[in-house]
Short mmCIF file of C-alpha atoms in Angstrom, two decimals:
data_model
loop_
_atom_site.label_atom_id
_atom_site.label_comp_id
_atom_site.label_asym_id
_atom_site.label_seq_id
_atom_site.Cartn_x
_atom_site.Cartn_y
_atom_site.Cartn_z
CA MET S 1 -49.04 3.73 57.53
CA TYR S 2 -46.16 6.20 57.37
CA ARG S 3 -42.96 5.04 55.76
CA PHE S 4 -40.17 6.69 53.82
CA LEU S 5 -41.07 6.37 50.15
CA GLU S 6 -38.85 6.82 47.15
CA ASN S 7 -40.74 9.95 46.15
CA PHE S 8 -39.46 11.60 49.37
CA GLU S 9 -35.81 11.14 48.39
CA THR S 10 -33.82 14.29 47.64
CA GLY S 11 -30.56 12.37 47.03
CA ILE S 12 -28.88 14.09 50.00
CA PRO S 13 -28.36 11.61 52.89
CA PHE S 14 -28.47 14.23 55.68
CA ILE S 15 -31.85 15.54 54.50
CA ASP S 16 -33.31 12.12 53.70
CA ASN S 17 -32.28 10.74 57.11
CA GLY S 18 -34.07 13.60 58.85
CA HIS S 19 -37.26 12.97 56.91
CA ARG S 20 -36.97 9.22 57.57
CA ARG S 21 -36.63 9.75 61.32
CA LEU S 22 -39.64 12.07 61.45
CA LEU S 23 -41.77 9.57 59.53
CA GLU S 24 -40.79 6.83 62.00
CA ASP S 25 -42.05 9.03 64.87
CA MET S 26 -45.26 9.69 62.94
CA GLU S 27 -45.85 5.98 62.38
CA GLU S 28 -45.37 5.27 66.09
CA ALA S 29 -47.89 8.02 66.91
CA ARG S 30 -50.37 6.67 64.34
CA GLU S 31 -50.22 3.21 65.90
CA ALA S 32 -50.78 4.64 69.39
CA LEU S 33 -53.77 6.67 68.22
CA ALA S 34 -55.24 3.68 66.39
CA ALA S 35 -54.84 1.48 69.52
CA GLY S 36 -56.16 4.19 71.87
CA HIS S 37 -53.01 4.24 74.05
CA GLU S 38 -53.81 7.54 75.78
CA ASP S 39 -50.87 7.24 78.17
CA GLU S 40 -48.54 7.48 75.15
CA TYR S 41 -49.99 10.63 73.60
CA HIS S 42 -48.01 13.16 75.67
CA ARG S 43 -44.72 11.31 75.23
CA LEU S 44 -45.20 10.91 71.48
CA SER S 45 -46.12 14.57 70.99
CA GLY S 46 -42.96 15.58 72.85
CA GLN S 47 -40.89 13.08 70.86
CA ILE S 48 -42.14 14.43 67.53
CA LEU S 49 -41.50 18.04 68.58
CA THR S 50 -37.96 17.13 69.69
CA THR S 51 -37.26 15.48 66.34
CA MET S 52 -38.67 18.49 64.54
CA GLN S 53 -36.54 20.84 66.60
CA ASP S 54 -33.24 18.93 66.85
CA HIS S 55 -32.84 17.68 63.32
CA ILE S 56 -35.31 19.26 60.95
CA VAL S 57 -34.55 22.86 61.92
CA LYS S 58 -30.81 22.20 61.50
CA GLN S 59 -31.63 20.58 58.19
CA HIS S 60 -33.47 23.72 57.09
CA VAL S 61 -30.33 25.77 57.70
CA TYR S 62 -28.37 23.30 55.56
CA GLU S 63 -30.97 23.49 52.78
CA GLU S 64 -30.83 27.29 52.79
CA GLU S 65 -27.01 27.24 52.61
CA ILE S 66 -27.17 24.98 49.54
CA MET S 67 -29.72 27.25 47.88
CA THR S 68 -27.60 30.32 48.70
CA MET S 69 -24.49 28.74 47.12
CA SER S 70 -26.41 27.80 43.99
CA ARG S 71 -28.17 31.21 43.89
CA ASP S 72 -31.53 29.48 43.80
CA PRO S 73 -34.32 32.00 43.01
CA GLU S 74 -36.71 30.14 45.32
CA LEU S 75 -34.61 30.75 48.43
CA ALA S 76 -36.96 33.42 49.81
CA GLU S 77 -39.97 31.09 49.52
CA GLN S 78 -38.05 28.25 51.15
CA LYS S 79 -37.05 30.48 54.07
CA ALA S 80 -40.67 31.59 54.52
CA ALA S 81 -41.83 27.95 54.67
CA HIS S 82 -39.10 27.10 57.17
CA ASN S 83 -40.05 30.05 59.39
CA HIS S 84 -43.64 28.79 59.38
CA PHE S 85 -42.40 25.33 60.38
CA ARG S 86 -40.50 26.79 63.34
CA SER S 87 -43.52 28.83 64.42
CA VAL S 88 -45.62 25.64 64.50
CA ILE S 89 -43.00 23.96 66.72
CA ASN S 90 -42.96 26.89 69.13
CA GLN S 91 -46.75 27.09 69.22
CA HIS S 92 -47.14 23.40 70.12
CA ARG S 93 -44.38 23.56 72.73
CA THR S 94 -46.23 26.40 74.43
CA SER S 95 -49.68 24.82 74.32
CA MET S 96 -48.69 21.25 75.30
CA ASN S 97 -50.23 19.93 78.52
CA PHE S 98 -51.68 16.65 79.80
CA LEU S 99 -55.24 17.85 79.31
CA ASN S 100 -55.12 18.18 75.51
CA ASP S 101 -52.60 15.50 74.52
CA HIS S 102 -54.95 13.83 72.07
CA ASP S 103 -55.82 17.05 70.19
CA GLU S 104 -52.17 18.17 70.16
CA LEU S 105 -51.03 14.89 68.67
CA ILE S 106 -53.78 14.91 66.05
CA ASP S 107 -52.90 18.50 65.04
CA LEU S 108 -49.21 17.63 64.81
CA MET S 109 -49.92 14.61 62.63
CA HIS S 110 -52.17 16.63 60.34
CA PHE S 111 -49.56 19.37 59.97
CA LEU S 112 -46.70 16.94 59.27
CA ASN S 113 -48.79 14.99 56.78
CA GLU S 114 -49.35 18.17 54.78
CA TRP S 115 -45.73 19.18 55.21
CA PHE S 116 -44.42 15.95 53.75
CA LEU S 117 -46.84 15.74 50.88
CA GLN S 118 -46.74 19.40 49.92
CA HIS S 119 -43.56 21.15 51.00
CA ILE S 120 -41.17 18.23 50.62
CA LEU S 121 -42.63 17.00 47.35
CA ALA S 122 -42.98 20.52 45.95
CA SER S 123 -39.80 22.20 47.19
CA ASP S 124 -37.26 19.86 48.77
CA MET S 125 -37.05 17.70 45.63
CA LEU S 126 -35.27 20.67 44.02
CA ILE S 127 -32.56 20.79 46.72
CA GLY S 128 -30.69 17.93 45.05
CA SER S 129 -30.37 19.85 41.79
CA ALA S 130 -29.42 22.99 43.73
CA LEU S 131 -26.60 21.04 45.42
CA LYS S 132 -25.33 19.89 42.01
CA LYS S 133 -25.29 23.50 40.84
CA ALA S 134 -23.44 24.57 43.97
CA LYS S 135 -20.83 21.83 43.52
CA ALA S 136 -20.40 22.74 39.85
CA ALA S 137 -19.93 26.38 40.80
CA ALA S 138 -17.33 25.40 43.41
CA VAL S 139 -15.41 23.27 40.88
CA ALA S 140 -15.49 26.10 38.32
CA ALA S 141 -14.28 28.61 40.92
CA LYS S 142 -11.46 26.29 41.96
CA ALA S 143 -10.36 25.79 38.33
CA LYS S 144 -10.45 29.54 37.73
CA ALA S 145 -8.35 30.20 40.83
CA ALA S 146 -5.79 27.54 39.78
CA LYS S 147 -5.53 29.09 36.29
CA ALA S 148 -5.00 32.56 37.78
CA ALA S 149 -2.32 31.16 40.11
CA ARG S 150 -0.46 29.53 37.19
CA ALA S 151 -0.60 32.77 35.20
CA ALA S 152 0.76 34.71 38.20
CA GLU S 153 3.62 32.21 38.62
CA ALA S 154 4.52 32.46 34.92
CA ALA S 155 4.51 36.26 35.07
CA GLN S 156 6.69 36.22 38.19
CA ALA S 157 9.17 33.79 36.58
CA LYS S 158 9.42 36.03 33.51
CA LYS S 159 9.97 39.08 35.68
CA THR S 160 12.68 37.30 37.68
CA ALA S 161 14.50 36.21 34.50
CA SER S 162 14.37 39.75 33.13
CA GLU S 163 15.78 41.18 36.32
CA ALA S 164 18.60 38.60 36.28
CA GLU S 165 19.64 39.54 32.71
CA ARG S 166 19.74 43.30 33.38
CA PRO S 167 22.79 43.35 35.79
CA ALA S 168 24.79 41.16 33.36
CA ALA S 169 24.20 43.64 30.53
CA GLU S 170 25.12 46.59 32.74
CA THR S 171 28.38 44.85 33.83
CA ALA S 172 29.36 44.18 30.21
CA GLU S 173 28.92 47.87 29.29
CA THR S 174 31.00 48.97 32.30
CA GLU S 175 33.93 46.75 31.26
CA GLY S 176 34.15 48.43 27.81
CA THR S 177 32.46 45.91 25.57
CA PRO S 178 32.02 47.63 22.14
CA ALA S 179 28.47 48.39 21.19
CA ALA S 180 28.98 47.76 17.45
CA PRO S 181 29.19 44.17 16.22
CA ILE S 182 32.76 42.98 15.64
CA LYS S 183 31.80 41.05 12.49
CA LYS S 184 30.68 44.21 10.66
CA ALA S 185 33.91 46.09 11.38
CA THR S 186 36.01 43.14 10.15
CA LYS S 187 34.10 43.14 6.86
CA LYS S 188 34.95 46.81 6.21
CA ARG S 189 38.65 46.22 6.91
CA THR S 190 38.70 43.24 4.50
CA THR S 191 37.17 45.34 1.71
CA ALA S 192 39.73 48.10 2.16
CA LYS S 193 42.55 45.56 2.09
CA LYS S 194 41.37 44.09 -1.24
CA THR S 195 41.19 47.56 -2.80
CA ALA S 196 44.73 48.33 -1.79
CA GLU S 197 46.05 45.03 -3.17
CA SER S 198 44.45 45.61 -6.59
CA GLY S 199 46.52 48.79 -7.02
CA THR S 200 43.52 51.08 -7.20
CA SER S 201 43.82 54.24 -5.19
CA ALA S 202 41.08 55.46 -2.98
CA SER S 203 40.53 58.58 -5.12
CA GLU S 204 40.19 56.54 -8.31
CA SER S 205 37.61 54.36 -6.73
CA ALA S 206 35.66 57.41 -5.66
CA ASP S 207 35.79 58.91 -9.22
CA ALA S 208 34.47 55.66 -10.69
CA SER S 209 31.62 55.63 -8.25
CA VAL S 210 30.67 59.22 -9.14
CA ALA S 211 30.75 58.47 -12.90
CA LYS S 212 28.56 55.42 -12.44
CA ALA S 213 26.03 57.42 -10.53
CA ALA S 214 25.96 60.15 -13.24
CA ALA S 215 25.27 57.70 -16.12
CA PRO S 216 21.69 57.61 -17.40
CA ALA S 217 19.60 54.83 -15.95
CA LYS S 218 18.75 51.98 -18.32
CA LYS S 219 15.10 51.52 -19.23
CA PRO S 220 13.65 48.32 -17.92
CA LYS S 221 13.01 45.71 -20.58
CA LYS S 222 9.40 45.12 -21.58
CA ALA S 223 7.99 41.74 -20.83
CA ALA S 224 7.99 39.47 -23.85
CA THR S 225 4.62 39.35 -25.58
CA LYS S 226 3.33 36.64 -27.83
CA LYS S 227 2.63 37.82 -31.37
CA THR S 228 -0.85 37.23 -32.71
CA PRO S 229 -2.11 37.20 -36.33
CA ALA S 230 -3.44 40.47 -37.78
CA GLY S 231 -6.98 41.37 -36.82
CA LYS S 232 -6.96 39.13 -33.84
CA SER S 233 -6.53 40.29 -30.33
CA ALA S 234 -4.43 38.51 -27.84
CA PRO S 235 -6.35 36.24 -25.51
CA ALA S 236 -7.12 37.73 -22.14
CA PRO S 237 -5.08 36.33 -19.29
CA ALA S 238 -6.83 33.72 -17.23
CA ALA S 239 -8.60 35.22 -14.24
CA THR S 240 -7.24 34.26 -10.87
CA PRO S 241 -10.04 32.65 -8.84
CA ALA S 242 -11.08 34.86 -5.95
CA ALA S 243 -10.55 33.48 -2.48
CA LYS S 244 -13.72 32.20 -0.90
CA PRO S 245 -14.86 34.30 2.04
CA ALA S 246 -14.48 32.56 5.38
CA THR S 247 -17.80 31.20 6.57
CA THR S 248 -18.72 31.14 10.22
CA ILE S 249 -20.78 28.12 11.14
CA VAL S 250 -23.35 29.07 13.73
CA LYS S 251 -24.74 26.06 15.51
CA PRO S 252 -28.44 26.43 16.25
CA LYS S 253 -29.22 26.69 19.93
CA LYS S 254 -31.20 23.82 21.39
CA ALA S 255 -34.72 24.81 22.25
CA PRO S 256 -35.37 24.64 26.00
CA ALA S 257 -37.23 21.55 27.12
CA ASP S 258 -40.99 21.95 27.34
CA PRO S 259 -41.83 21.58 31.05
CA PHE S 260 -45.44 20.67 30.24
CA ALA S 261 -44.65 17.93 27.73
CA PHE S 262 -45.89 14.47 28.64
CA THR S 263 -42.90 12.42 27.44
CA ASP S 264 -42.32 8.67 27.41
CA GLU S 265 -40.49 8.79 30.75
CA PHE S 266 -43.86 9.45 32.44
CA ARG S 267 -45.66 6.46 30.94
CA THR S 268 -46.76 3.69 33.31
CA GLN S 269 -47.96 1.49 30.38
CA ILE S 270 -51.43 1.48 31.97
CA PRO S 271 -53.47 3.06 29.12
CA LEU S 272 -56.11 4.98 31.09
CA VAL S 273 -53.63 6.19 33.72
CA ASP S 274 -51.26 7.51 31.05
CA LYS S 275 -54.10 9.20 29.17
CA GLU S 276 -55.31 10.94 32.33
CA HIS S 277 -51.79 12.00 33.30
CA GLU S 278 -51.36 13.56 29.87
CA THR S 279 -54.63 15.47 30.32
CA LEU S 280 -53.46 16.76 33.71
CA PHE S 281 -50.21 18.05 32.17
CA ASP S 282 -52.26 19.76 29.47
CA LEU S 283 -54.56 21.42 32.02
CA VAL S 284 -51.56 22.78 33.91
CA ARG S 285 -50.19 24.10 30.59
CA GLN S 286 -53.54 25.79 29.83
CA THR S 287 -53.47 27.43 33.25
CA TYR S 288 -49.97 28.75 32.61
CA GLU S 289 -50.85 30.07 29.14
CA LEU S 290 -53.98 31.75 30.49
CA VAL S 291 -52.06 33.48 33.28
CA HIS S 292 -49.44 34.79 30.84
CA ASP S 293 -51.85 35.79 28.05
CA GLU S 294 -51.11 39.52 27.68
CA PHE S 295 -54.07 40.10 25.34
CA ARG S 296 -56.68 39.22 27.97
CA VAL S 297 -57.39 42.09 30.32
CA ASP S 298 -59.87 40.55 32.74
CA LYS S 299 -59.31 36.80 32.97
CA PHE S 300 -60.23 36.09 36.61
CA ASP S 301 -63.40 34.14 35.73
CA ASP S 302 -61.48 32.05 33.19
CA ILE S 303 -58.79 31.31 35.79
CA ILE S 304 -61.38 30.09 38.29
CA GLU S 305 -62.96 27.90 35.61
CA ILE S 306 -59.67 26.23 34.56
CA ILE S 307 -58.63 25.62 38.19
CA GLU S 308 -62.00 24.04 39.00
CA GLU S 309 -61.70 21.86 35.89
CA LEU S 310 -58.20 20.83 36.98
CA ARG S 311 -59.41 19.97 40.49
CA ASP S 312 -62.43 17.96 39.27
CA TYR S 313 -60.36 16.02 36.75
CA THR S 314 -57.66 15.35 39.37
CA ILE S 315 -60.25 13.88 41.75
CA LYS S 316 -61.60 11.66 38.96
CA HIS S 317 -58.09 10.52 38.00
CA PHE S 318 -57.16 9.63 41.59
CA ALA S 319 -60.39 7.62 41.93
CA ASP S 320 -59.56 5.67 38.75
CA GLU S 321 -56.00 5.01 39.92
CA GLU S 322 -57.14 3.82 43.33
CA GLN S 323 -59.76 1.56 41.75
CA TYR S 324 -57.04 -0.08 39.65
CA MET S 325 -54.74 -0.52 42.67
CA LYS S 326 -57.54 -2.09 44.71
CA SER S 327 -58.30 -4.53 41.89
CA ILE S 328 -54.73 -5.84 41.89
CA ASN S 329 -54.35 -5.74 45.73
CA TYR S 330 -51.48 -3.27 45.43
CA ASP S 331 -49.62 -2.91 48.76
CA GLY S 332 -48.72 0.73 48.06
CA LEU S 333 -52.37 1.83 48.07
CA PRO S 334 -52.40 3.48 51.57
CA GLU S 335 -49.52 5.80 50.70
CA GLN S 336 -51.13 6.61 47.37
CA VAL S 337 -54.43 7.48 49.04
CA ALA S 338 -52.66 9.72 51.57
CA ALA S 339 -50.76 11.53 48.80
CA HIS S 340 -53.90 11.95 46.69
CA THR S 341 -55.86 13.30 49.66
CA ALA S 342 -53.20 15.90 50.49
CA PHE S 343 -53.02 17.01 46.86
CA VAL S 344 -56.79 17.48 46.62
CA GLU S 345 -56.73 19.41 49.91
CA LYS S 346 -54.13 21.72 48.39
CA LEU S 347 -56.43 22.37 45.42
CA ASN S 348 -59.46 22.90 47.70
CA ALA S 349 -57.48 25.38 49.81
CA ILE S 350 -56.73 27.71 46.89
CA ASP S 351 -57.56 31.27 47.94
CA PHE S 352 -59.32 32.94 44.99
CA ASP S 353 -59.25 36.33 46.73
CA GLU S 354 -55.45 36.10 46.87
CA ILE S 355 -55.40 35.17 43.19
CA ASP S 356 -57.57 38.17 42.33
CA GLN S 357 -55.12 40.52 44.08
CA ASN S 358 -51.97 39.05 42.51
CA GLN S 359 -52.94 36.78 39.64
CA GLU S 360 -49.56 36.16 38.03
CA GLY S 361 -47.47 35.78 41.19
CA THR S 362 -49.93 33.57 43.06
CA LEU S 363 -50.72 31.35 40.09
CA ASP S 364 -47.09 30.96 39.05
CA ASN S 365 -46.40 29.51 42.51
CA LEU S 366 -49.43 27.25 42.21
CA ILE S 367 -48.42 26.05 38.72
CA LYS S 368 -44.89 25.32 39.93
CA PHE S 369 -46.30 23.25 42.80
CA LEU S 370 -48.76 21.36 40.58
CA LEU S 371 -46.20 20.51 37.92
CA ASN S 372 -43.46 19.48 40.35
CA TRP S 373 -45.89 17.36 42.38
CA LEU S 374 -47.14 15.58 39.26
CA VAL S 375 -43.64 14.90 37.97
CA GLN S 376 -42.34 13.55 41.28
CA HIS S 377 -45.48 11.54 42.02
CA ILE S 378 -45.60 9.90 38.60
CA LEU S 379 -41.89 9.09 38.38
CA LYS S 380 -41.40 7.88 41.94
CA VAL S 381 -44.81 6.44 42.89
CA ASP S 382 -47.15 5.78 39.97
CA LYS S 383 -44.52 4.09 37.82
CA LYS S 384 -44.15 1.42 40.52
CA MET S 385 -47.69 0.21 39.86
CA PRO S 386 -47.48 -3.09 37.96
CA TYR S 387 -49.32 -3.36 34.67
CA ILE S 388 -51.92 -6.14 34.83
CA PRO S 389 -53.73 -6.22 31.46
CA GLU S 390 -56.95 -7.79 32.78
CA ALA S 391 -57.32 -5.17 35.53
CA ALA S 392 -56.26 -2.28 33.26
CA GLU S 393 -58.97 -3.15 30.74
CA LYS S 394 -61.69 -2.94 33.40
CA ILE S 395 -61.01 0.70 34.35
CA THR S 396 -62.61 3.02 31.79
CA GLU S 397 -63.51 6.67 31.66
#
């Protein structure tokens, strides 16, 4: 059964509606194939291709625009996946005829099943965060532009005021306004008037000034010192405390979150499931550390070994999970089985020759897919499983 699950949600209505519509077409096709309605195969294949073409391709353009605005480093990979999607559409449109309707519909369903469970869960889940980054960048740019506009307005207002004051000053100078302050001139005239009234002539005043200047300068008085008894020295003056140097408080930077940490948010409260999830996170971490170990020259055999261990343990974990869901008659089991199957197929399809040619690049992409798939699957699917103590106790390693 194909239905739009919570783990398909990107948080962007336009994208989620496109995925929902495509899943509805897939469910209709699944029912027709299960019932053997051969007369419906051609119509359903065409309907799915139309949905893929009309909405999904437009949606891909929208996704790429969001990633461009947010400067997402995975844009090139997303474009490559979208180009592959379009090539599949074109290939099926060319090969469709009434003689191979059944095979065409089966191939389309297989492709879309992988697309949903691999591309959407591995890549499209990140579009929501990319949109948030793009919106934040737009808000920051708008605030910066508003600040620049206010600064320009203030500068223009200052310039206008300065230009308005300049003509007034020039007009005042033209009309003969004295440059020297009137108050200072009045003070000089008042002093001269007092001298004249006291009966002292100007020449006598000048002689007195000259005599005063010629007199020897008086020595400045020494500061009074406190007498001390003989043989004792005066106490040293108290030292002035030195100013404390300014201290700059440097706040420690927060360490980046560990992407491989199995934190409480991932716990389902089902003991064995949580233990196995934690082991899967650890295996992905080991793969990452092995790939980026600069002291190992030839590590290809070790890489193959850790990937095979990861695949085998994943298969075991999925079997344990499905056993638990069967024991409690969980209605989400079909979707879980489909998701598990697609994930194992992804691990089985790993090209070791490609890894040997480009170990770091190829494995970094694989690690990113594994980690993102695990996170999304646990948070949006596994955590919905109810914890039934009696059933949980029966599943053991």
